[in-house]
XYZ file of C-alpha atoms in Angstrom:
120
model
C 0.492 -14.185 12.731
C -0.105 -10.543 11.578
C -2.750 -10.382 9.127
C -3.810 -7.550 6.577
C -7.368 -6.548 5.259
C -6.883 -4.342 2.235
C -9.986 -2.420 0.960
C -10.858 0.652 -1.208
C -9.911 -0.153 -4.566
C -11.733 0.375 -7.835
C -12.182 1.431 -11.220
C -11.427 5.211 -11.804
C -10.924 7.570 -14.764
C -7.269 8.826 -15.452
C -6.790 11.766 -13.312
C -9.232 10.658 -10.545
C -8.698 9.804 -7.022
C -8.864 6.660 -4.704
C -8.187 6.294 -0.697
C -6.975 2.617 0.202
C -7.218 1.363 3.407
C -5.282 -1.697 5.560
C -6.507 -2.881 8.609
C -3.685 -4.667 10.669
C -3.891 -7.404 13.249
C -1.522 -7.574 16.164
C -0.434 -5.749 19.094
C 2.640 -4.213 18.078
C 1.401 -2.059 15.291
C 3.064 0.910 16.540
C 6.502 -0.153 16.288
C 5.965 -1.657 12.781
C 7.152 0.165 9.722
C 4.322 0.091 6.928
C 4.065 -0.467 3.250
C 2.022 -0.012 0.216
C 2.914 -2.611 -2.739
C 1.422 -3.077 -6.098
C 1.721 -5.775 -8.483
C 0.402 -5.415 -12.199
C -0.071 -8.327 -14.332
C 3.217 -9.843 -15.468
C 4.944 -7.790 -13.066
C 7.034 -8.427 -9.724
C 5.195 -7.081 -6.545
C 7.151 -3.615 -5.672
C 7.195 -1.529 -2.827
C 5.463 2.010 -3.881
C 4.977 3.777 -0.511
C 6.541 3.190 3.012
C 6.278 4.877 6.273
C 8.549 3.872 9.246
C 7.566 3.594 12.855
C 8.463 7.016 13.563
C 6.623 8.831 10.508
C 9.259 9.135 7.869
C 7.745 8.644 4.663
C 9.371 7.434 1.115
C 8.058 6.842 -2.132
C 9.004 5.174 -5.540
C 9.568 8.287 -7.954
C 6.399 7.312 -10.351
C 4.309 7.974 -7.676
C 5.778 11.003 -5.644
C 3.635 13.987 -5.445
C 0.645 12.361 -6.181
C 0.506 9.263 -3.484
C 0.298 9.906 0.335
C 0.973 7.177 2.781
C -0.371 7.964 6.435
C -1.320 5.867 9.471
C -3.469 5.933 12.356
C -1.890 3.880 15.435
C -5.392 3.782 17.168
C -7.072 2.000 14.475
C -4.226 -0.055 13.655
C -4.996 1.231 10.062
C -2.609 2.187 6.964
C -3.785 4.567 4.252
C -2.930 5.306 0.986
C -4.497 8.813 -0.773
C -3.865 8.297 -4.485
C -4.503 11.247 -6.685
C -3.889 12.266 -10.438
C -3.995 8.484 -11.235
C -2.564 7.305 -14.476
C -3.538 4.018 -16.470
C 0.127 2.762 -15.711
C -1.162 2.569 -11.815
C -3.340 -0.338 -12.479
C -2.575 -2.882 -10.398
C -3.292 -5.374 -7.174
C -2.216 -3.210 -4.288
C -1.367 -4.597 -1.114
C -0.203 -3.597 2.329
C 2.475 -4.992 4.659
C 3.625 -3.917 8.028
C 6.663 -5.198 10.203
C 9.645 -4.347 12.186
C 12.553 -4.187 9.781
C 12.785 -4.230 6.062
C 9.910 -3.723 3.876
C 11.825 -5.507 0.827
C 9.106 -7.564 -0.637
C 11.521 -10.524 -0.732
C 11.394 -10.617 3.136
C 7.762 -11.053 3.338
C 6.086 -14.523 3.193
C 2.738 -13.706 4.027
C 0.047 -10.989 2.456
C -3.637 -10.103 2.202
C -6.080 -10.610 -0.282
C -4.846 -7.226 -1.973
C -7.152 -4.807 -3.491
C -7.740 -4.133 -7.170
C -7.447 -0.718 -8.658
C -7.866 -0.139 -12.368
C -7.489 3.219 -14.138
C -9.394 3.392 -17.196
C -11.421 5.289 -19.444
C-alpha cells in the first residue's frame, strides 16, 4: 500500500511563506497524479492543488497565484510552495498520489498530514 509522509508545516504570520513536502512510497510514482488537500476545523477535506503524471497543474480559486505544486519523480516527492499566506489557509494539509481521480471521496488511506497555522 502506498504511504505518504508530509512535512514542512508550522506557524507563520499572514503574508508569509511555507513549503510543504510529501514523500511517497511505492514504485509507480512517475505514473501517479498527485495532489495536496487541506482540512480546516469543522470542514471537509478538499483538494487545493493537483498535478497530473504529465505535469499539468490545477488549483482551487482561493490559492491560485499563491500556491505552486511541483514534483520530483527521482525523489518520489511532492511539494507545495505556499506564498502570501492568509489566516484562512490554516488547516491540516495532506498529500496523495494515485492513478486516476484525486477526488477526496475516492481516497480511503491518508498520511498523518502537517499542520499549517497562519496567525499574527
